[in-house]
Each structure stands twice: as structure tokens, then as C-alpha cells.
Short mmCIF file of N, CA and C in Angstrom, two decimals:
data_model
loop_
_atom_site.label_atom_id
_atom_site.label_comp_id
_atom_site.label_asym_id
_atom_site.label_seq_id
_atom_site.Cartn_x
_atom_site.Cartn_y
_atom_site.Cartn_z
N MET A 1 135.78 58.01 113.04
CA MET A 1 136.64 58.48 111.99
C MET A 1 136.66 57.47 110.86
N ILE A 2 136.54 57.98 109.64
CA ILE A 2 136.65 57.15 108.46
C ILE A 2 137.96 57.48 107.78
N GLU A 3 138.74 56.45 107.48
CA GLU A 3 140.01 56.65 106.79
C GLU A 3 140.10 55.72 105.59
N LEU A 4 140.35 56.32 104.45
CA LEU A 4 140.58 55.56 103.22
C LEU A 4 142.01 55.84 102.80
N ALA A 5 142.76 54.81 102.50
CA ALA A 5 144.16 54.99 102.11
C ALA A 5 144.44 54.25 100.79
N ASN A 6 144.85 55.01 99.81
CA ASN A 6 145.31 54.43 98.52
C ASN A 6 144.26 53.52 97.85
N ILE A 7 142.99 53.98 97.87
CA ILE A 7 141.92 53.16 97.26
C ILE A 7 141.98 53.30 95.75
N SER A 8 142.03 52.15 95.09
CA SER A 8 141.99 52.10 93.63
C SER A 8 140.92 51.14 93.20
N LYS A 9 140.27 51.46 92.06
CA LYS A 9 139.25 50.62 91.50
C LYS A 9 139.17 50.76 89.99
N LYS A 10 139.19 49.64 89.29
CA LYS A 10 139.04 49.63 87.84
C LYS A 10 137.83 48.77 87.49
N PHE A 11 137.14 49.17 86.43
CA PHE A 11 136.11 48.36 85.82
C PHE A 11 136.63 48.04 84.42
N GLY A 12 137.05 46.81 84.23
CA GLY A 12 137.70 46.42 82.97
C GLY A 12 139.03 47.18 82.85
N GLN A 13 139.22 47.88 81.75
CA GLN A 13 140.42 48.69 81.56
C GLN A 13 140.27 50.11 82.02
N THR A 14 139.09 50.47 82.52
CA THR A 14 138.81 51.85 82.93
C THR A 14 139.12 52.02 84.39
N SER A 15 140.05 52.89 84.68
CA SER A 15 140.39 53.23 86.07
C SER A 15 139.42 54.30 86.59
N VAL A 16 138.70 53.96 87.64
CA VAL A 16 137.70 54.88 88.21
C VAL A 16 138.27 55.63 89.38
N LEU A 17 139.01 54.96 90.25
CA LEU A 17 139.66 55.60 91.37
C LEU A 17 141.13 55.16 91.39
N GLU A 18 142.02 56.13 91.59
CA GLU A 18 143.44 55.82 91.62
C GLU A 18 144.09 56.38 92.87
N ASN A 19 144.51 55.50 93.78
CA ASN A 19 145.24 55.89 95.00
C ASN A 19 144.56 57.03 95.75
N LEU A 20 143.25 56.90 95.93
CA LEU A 20 142.49 57.90 96.65
C LEU A 20 142.66 57.72 98.16
N SER A 21 143.00 58.81 98.84
CA SER A 21 143.10 58.79 100.29
C SER A 21 142.24 59.91 100.86
N LEU A 22 141.52 59.62 101.95
CA LEU A 22 140.57 60.54 102.51
C LEU A 22 140.38 60.23 103.98
N SER A 23 140.34 61.26 104.83
CA SER A 23 140.02 61.10 106.24
C SER A 23 138.84 61.98 106.54
N VAL A 24 137.84 61.41 107.24
CA VAL A 24 136.63 62.13 107.63
C VAL A 24 136.53 62.05 109.14
N LEU A 25 136.57 63.23 109.77
CA LEU A 25 136.54 63.32 111.22
C LEU A 25 135.13 62.96 111.76
N PRO A 26 135.05 62.42 112.97
CA PRO A 26 133.74 62.14 113.58
C PRO A 26 132.91 63.42 113.68
N ALA A 27 131.60 63.28 113.53
CA ALA A 27 130.65 64.40 113.65
C ALA A 27 130.88 65.51 112.65
N SER A 28 131.57 65.23 111.59
CA SER A 28 131.79 66.21 110.53
C SER A 28 130.98 65.85 109.30
N ARG A 29 130.91 66.80 108.37
CA ARG A 29 130.26 66.55 107.11
C ARG A 29 131.29 66.68 106.01
N THR A 30 131.22 65.80 105.07
CA THR A 30 132.14 65.84 103.91
C THR A 30 131.28 65.75 102.66
N VAL A 31 131.59 66.57 101.71
CA VAL A 31 130.88 66.58 100.44
C VAL A 31 131.77 66.06 99.36
N ILE A 32 131.26 65.15 98.54
CA ILE A 32 132.03 64.59 97.44
C ILE A 32 131.38 65.13 96.17
N VAL A 33 132.11 65.93 95.44
CA VAL A 33 131.59 66.53 94.21
C VAL A 33 132.49 66.20 93.02
N GLY A 34 131.91 66.22 91.85
CA GLY A 34 132.67 65.96 90.66
C GLY A 34 131.70 65.69 89.53
N PRO A 35 132.21 65.74 88.31
CA PRO A 35 131.32 65.49 87.14
C PRO A 35 130.88 64.04 87.08
N SER A 36 129.87 63.81 86.27
CA SER A 36 129.35 62.46 86.05
C SER A 36 130.50 61.57 85.57
N GLY A 37 130.60 60.36 86.19
CA GLY A 37 131.64 59.45 85.77
C GLY A 37 132.96 59.62 86.49
N SER A 38 133.00 60.52 87.47
CA SER A 38 134.32 60.78 88.15
C SER A 38 134.58 59.82 89.30
N GLY A 39 133.66 58.94 89.66
CA GLY A 39 133.89 57.93 90.69
C GLY A 39 133.23 58.20 92.01
N LYS A 40 132.38 59.22 92.11
CA LYS A 40 131.71 59.54 93.38
C LYS A 40 130.88 58.37 93.89
N THR A 41 130.02 57.83 93.03
CA THR A 41 129.15 56.72 93.48
C THR A 41 129.98 55.48 93.76
N THR A 42 131.00 55.22 92.96
CA THR A 42 131.86 54.08 93.18
C THR A 42 132.54 54.21 94.55
N LEU A 43 133.03 55.38 94.91
CA LEU A 43 133.66 55.61 96.19
C LEU A 43 132.67 55.31 97.32
N LEU A 44 131.45 55.81 97.24
CA LEU A 44 130.46 55.57 98.28
C LEU A 44 130.05 54.11 98.34
N ARG A 45 129.95 53.44 97.19
CA ARG A 45 129.63 52.00 97.19
C ARG A 45 130.73 51.18 97.82
N ILE A 46 131.97 51.59 97.58
CA ILE A 46 133.14 50.91 98.21
C ILE A 46 133.10 51.12 99.72
N LEU A 47 132.85 52.34 100.14
CA LEU A 47 132.80 52.63 101.58
C LEU A 47 131.67 51.81 102.26
N ALA A 48 130.53 51.70 101.62
CA ALA A 48 129.38 50.96 102.17
C ALA A 48 129.61 49.45 102.12
N GLY A 49 130.51 49.00 101.27
CA GLY A 49 130.76 47.55 101.16
C GLY A 49 130.04 46.87 100.02
N PHE A 50 129.44 47.68 99.11
CA PHE A 50 128.76 47.13 97.96
C PHE A 50 129.68 46.85 96.80
N GLU A 51 130.85 47.45 96.79
CA GLU A 51 131.88 47.20 95.80
C GLU A 51 133.17 46.92 96.57
N THR A 52 134.08 46.20 95.96
CA THR A 52 135.38 45.89 96.57
C THR A 52 136.46 46.65 95.81
N PRO A 53 137.27 47.42 96.53
CA PRO A 53 138.38 48.09 95.83
C PRO A 53 139.40 47.06 95.33
N ASP A 54 140.15 47.46 94.35
CA ASP A 54 141.22 46.59 93.85
C ASP A 54 142.42 46.64 94.80
N SER A 55 142.61 47.77 95.50
CA SER A 55 143.70 47.89 96.48
C SER A 55 143.37 49.03 97.41
N GLY A 56 144.11 49.08 98.52
CA GLY A 56 143.95 50.13 99.50
C GLY A 56 143.46 49.61 100.83
N GLN A 57 143.10 50.54 101.69
CA GLN A 57 142.67 50.19 103.05
C GLN A 57 141.50 51.12 103.45
N ILE A 58 140.50 50.55 104.13
CA ILE A 58 139.41 51.32 104.66
C ILE A 58 139.31 51.03 106.16
N MET A 59 139.28 52.10 106.98
CA MET A 59 139.17 51.92 108.41
C MET A 59 137.98 52.79 108.89
N LEU A 60 137.24 52.28 109.86
CA LEU A 60 136.15 52.99 110.48
C LEU A 60 136.34 52.92 112.01
N SER A 61 136.60 54.06 112.63
CA SER A 61 136.82 54.13 114.08
C SER A 61 137.89 53.15 114.53
N GLY A 62 138.97 53.05 113.75
CA GLY A 62 140.10 52.17 114.10
C GLY A 62 139.94 50.71 113.70
N LYS A 63 138.76 50.32 113.19
CA LYS A 63 138.52 48.95 112.77
C LYS A 63 138.73 48.84 111.26
N THR A 64 139.48 47.87 110.83
CA THR A 64 139.73 47.63 109.41
C THR A 64 138.48 47.00 108.78
N LEU A 65 137.98 47.70 107.74
CA LEU A 65 136.86 47.18 106.97
C LEU A 65 137.33 46.51 105.69
N PHE A 66 138.46 46.99 105.19
CA PHE A 66 139.03 46.40 103.97
C PHE A 66 140.55 46.64 103.93
N ASP A 67 141.28 45.59 103.62
CA ASP A 67 142.67 45.69 103.24
C ASP A 67 143.00 44.39 102.49
N GLU A 68 144.27 44.13 102.26
CA GLU A 68 144.61 42.93 101.46
C GLU A 68 144.19 41.62 102.12
N ASN A 69 143.93 41.62 103.44
CA ASN A 69 143.54 40.42 104.16
C ASN A 69 142.16 40.45 104.73
N THR A 70 141.44 41.60 104.62
CA THR A 70 140.21 41.78 105.33
C THR A 70 139.13 42.33 104.41
N PHE A 71 137.92 41.79 104.51
CA PHE A 71 136.75 42.40 103.87
C PHE A 71 135.54 42.20 104.80
N VAL A 72 135.07 43.31 105.38
CA VAL A 72 133.85 43.25 106.19
C VAL A 72 132.68 43.54 105.24
N PRO A 73 131.70 42.63 105.16
CA PRO A 73 130.59 42.84 104.21
C PRO A 73 129.67 43.99 104.64
N ALA A 74 128.93 44.48 103.66
CA ALA A 74 128.09 45.64 103.87
C ALA A 74 127.19 45.54 105.11
N HIS A 75 126.55 44.38 105.29
CA HIS A 75 125.58 44.25 106.39
C HIS A 75 126.22 44.26 107.78
N GLN A 76 127.55 44.18 107.82
CA GLN A 76 128.25 44.24 109.12
C GLN A 76 128.99 45.58 109.36
N ARG A 77 128.87 46.50 108.42
CA ARG A 77 129.65 47.76 108.53
C ARG A 77 128.91 48.83 109.34
N GLY A 78 127.59 48.82 109.35
CA GLY A 78 126.86 49.87 110.07
C GLY A 78 126.93 51.19 109.34
N ILE A 79 127.03 51.15 108.02
CA ILE A 79 127.09 52.35 107.20
C ILE A 79 125.85 52.40 106.32
N GLY A 80 125.11 53.52 106.40
CA GLY A 80 123.91 53.70 105.58
C GLY A 80 124.30 54.23 104.20
N PHE A 81 123.51 53.87 103.22
CA PHE A 81 123.75 54.33 101.85
C PHE A 81 122.40 54.59 101.19
N VAL A 82 122.19 55.83 100.72
CA VAL A 82 120.99 56.19 99.99
C VAL A 82 121.44 56.64 98.58
N PRO A 83 121.13 55.86 97.56
CA PRO A 83 121.56 56.24 96.22
C PRO A 83 120.85 57.50 95.72
N GLN A 84 121.50 58.26 94.89
CA GLN A 84 120.92 59.52 94.41
C GLN A 84 119.74 59.33 93.51
N GLU A 85 119.58 58.12 92.97
CA GLU A 85 118.44 57.89 92.07
C GLU A 85 117.29 57.29 92.84
N GLY A 86 117.17 57.63 94.12
CA GLY A 86 116.04 57.18 94.93
C GLY A 86 114.74 57.64 94.39
N ALA A 87 113.66 56.97 94.78
CA ALA A 87 112.35 57.26 94.23
C ALA A 87 111.73 58.46 94.97
N LEU A 88 112.21 59.64 94.68
CA LEU A 88 111.68 60.87 95.24
C LEU A 88 110.71 61.52 94.25
N PHE A 89 109.74 62.25 94.80
CA PHE A 89 108.80 62.97 93.96
C PHE A 89 109.29 64.41 93.83
N PRO A 90 109.76 64.82 92.63
CA PRO A 90 110.37 66.15 92.47
C PRO A 90 109.40 67.30 92.71
N HIS A 91 108.10 67.06 92.58
CA HIS A 91 107.10 68.12 92.77
C HIS A 91 106.73 68.31 94.21
N MET A 92 107.31 67.49 95.14
CA MET A 92 106.97 67.58 96.56
C MET A 92 108.13 68.12 97.36
N LYS A 93 107.84 68.76 98.47
CA LYS A 93 108.87 69.26 99.41
C LYS A 93 109.54 68.05 100.08
N VAL A 94 110.71 68.29 100.65
CA VAL A 94 111.47 67.25 101.32
C VAL A 94 110.61 66.55 102.36
N GLY A 95 109.94 67.35 103.22
CA GLY A 95 109.13 66.74 104.31
C GLY A 95 108.03 65.90 103.75
N ASP A 96 107.40 66.30 102.64
CA ASP A 96 106.32 65.52 102.04
C ASP A 96 106.85 64.18 101.48
N ASN A 97 108.06 64.22 100.93
CA ASN A 97 108.66 62.94 100.46
C ASN A 97 108.92 62.02 101.62
N ILE A 98 109.42 62.55 102.75
CA ILE A 98 109.68 61.71 103.90
C ILE A 98 108.38 61.15 104.45
N ALA A 99 107.33 61.98 104.51
CA ALA A 99 106.03 61.55 105.09
C ALA A 99 105.26 60.62 104.20
N TYR A 100 105.63 60.51 102.96
CA TYR A 100 104.85 59.75 101.99
C TYR A 100 104.46 58.34 102.49
N GLY A 101 105.36 57.65 103.07
CA GLY A 101 105.10 56.27 103.53
C GLY A 101 104.57 56.14 104.93
N LEU A 102 104.41 57.29 105.65
CA LEU A 102 103.90 57.21 107.01
C LEU A 102 102.37 57.09 107.04
N HIS A 103 101.86 56.42 108.03
CA HIS A 103 100.42 56.13 108.07
C HIS A 103 99.72 56.71 109.30
N GLY A 104 100.34 57.63 110.01
CA GLY A 104 99.72 58.24 111.16
C GLY A 104 98.82 59.41 110.75
N SER A 105 98.36 60.09 111.77
CA SER A 105 97.58 61.31 111.51
C SER A 105 98.52 62.39 110.94
N LYS A 106 97.93 63.42 110.38
CA LYS A 106 98.72 64.50 109.82
C LYS A 106 99.67 65.08 110.90
N HIS A 107 99.15 65.27 112.12
CA HIS A 107 99.96 65.81 113.21
C HIS A 107 101.09 64.84 113.60
N GLU A 108 100.78 63.54 113.70
CA GLU A 108 101.79 62.53 114.05
C GLU A 108 102.86 62.48 112.99
N ASN A 109 102.43 62.49 111.71
CA ASN A 109 103.41 62.44 110.61
C ASN A 109 104.31 63.66 110.62
N ARG A 110 103.75 64.84 110.85
CA ARG A 110 104.57 66.07 110.89
C ARG A 110 105.61 65.96 111.98
N ARG A 111 105.20 65.47 113.16
CA ARG A 111 106.14 65.31 114.28
C ARG A 111 107.23 64.32 113.93
N ARG A 112 106.85 63.19 113.32
CA ARG A 112 107.82 62.14 112.98
C ARG A 112 108.78 62.65 111.92
N VAL A 113 108.29 63.35 110.92
CA VAL A 113 109.14 63.91 109.90
C VAL A 113 110.15 64.87 110.53
N ALA A 114 109.72 65.71 111.43
CA ALA A 114 110.64 66.63 112.15
C ALA A 114 111.72 65.85 112.89
N GLU A 115 111.37 64.76 113.55
CA GLU A 115 112.33 63.95 114.29
C GLU A 115 113.36 63.33 113.29
N LEU A 116 112.86 62.82 112.19
CA LEU A 116 113.75 62.18 111.21
C LEU A 116 114.69 63.20 110.58
N MET A 117 114.18 64.39 110.26
CA MET A 117 115.01 65.43 109.65
C MET A 117 116.07 65.86 110.62
N GLU A 118 115.71 66.01 111.89
CA GLU A 118 116.72 66.38 112.91
C GLU A 118 117.77 65.30 113.04
N LEU A 119 117.36 64.03 112.99
CA LEU A 119 118.28 62.90 113.12
C LEU A 119 119.40 62.95 112.05
N VAL A 120 119.04 63.40 110.84
CA VAL A 120 120.02 63.44 109.77
C VAL A 120 120.49 64.85 109.45
N SER A 121 120.19 65.78 110.37
CA SER A 121 120.67 67.19 110.28
C SER A 121 120.17 67.90 109.05
N LEU A 122 118.94 67.67 108.65
CA LEU A 122 118.32 68.43 107.58
C LEU A 122 117.61 69.64 108.18
N ASP A 123 117.76 70.77 107.51
CA ASP A 123 117.14 72.00 107.94
C ASP A 123 115.62 71.86 108.02
N SER A 124 115.03 72.19 109.13
CA SER A 124 113.59 72.02 109.34
C SER A 124 112.78 72.88 108.36
N GLN A 125 113.37 73.90 107.77
CA GLN A 125 112.64 74.70 106.78
C GLN A 125 112.32 73.94 105.48
N LEU A 126 113.04 72.84 105.28
CA LEU A 126 112.77 72.01 104.11
C LEU A 126 111.50 71.17 104.26
N GLN A 127 110.98 71.11 105.49
CA GLN A 127 109.82 70.29 105.73
C GLN A 127 108.57 70.86 105.09
N HIS A 128 108.46 72.17 105.00
CA HIS A 128 107.19 72.79 104.56
C HIS A 128 107.34 73.37 103.16
#
């Protein structure tokens, strides 16, 4: 379970997040949507440990990752983060982008891509 309580973050005089609270249940999916500049990436960077909130509390499975006395750094959180501006090829299918760096045979790569897509719950139809 991920719990964020009263997370606030400013950059200079610009308030990006104000008293944001959110609970994400285990094995669930949560979508964060909003217009450009609304704080989505900042929220995810805070959760991953790449940014520090100005105030609030972050808990992961009952363990405090951030509060007024605690800061667990990114490399100790066990949280993955893939930025939206990743180096993807827009002319290629999802599976082809995943396979791009693999060096096995075509059959081995197809099998590995299927495993990886299943691991992150991506629809196998996106592979082809």
C-alpha cells in the first residue's frame, strides 16, 4: 500500500502540489491525469525519491519513506520510475520498442518480450 498524506511542493514561489493525499491499494492500478504543468511528474518524482516534498508524509507498506524526520533515498525505496520522455520509437509497436535492445534470436526475443509485457501487465496484443 502506498499512502501519501498532505504532500506539498513549491518551486520558488510556484506551488506545484498543495496538501495532496492519496492511497493506492496493493495490486491495484492508479492513473494520474491532468494538464501539462499540473504536478503529475513532480508527484511521481517525489514518490520515487528524486524530489523532496516541502511537507507531508509518504508510506510504503507501512514503512515511512518521508516525513519531517525521515527521508529514504531513491535507491533504497524499491520503486521503479520510467519518465514519459523515454527514448521510444513512435513508428514501432510496443513489442518492437521493448525488443530493440535484446540480442537473442527472433524467437528468443519474442518470448522475452512476452515475459516482460506480462510482468508489467501490458496487453499482449500490443506486442505485434
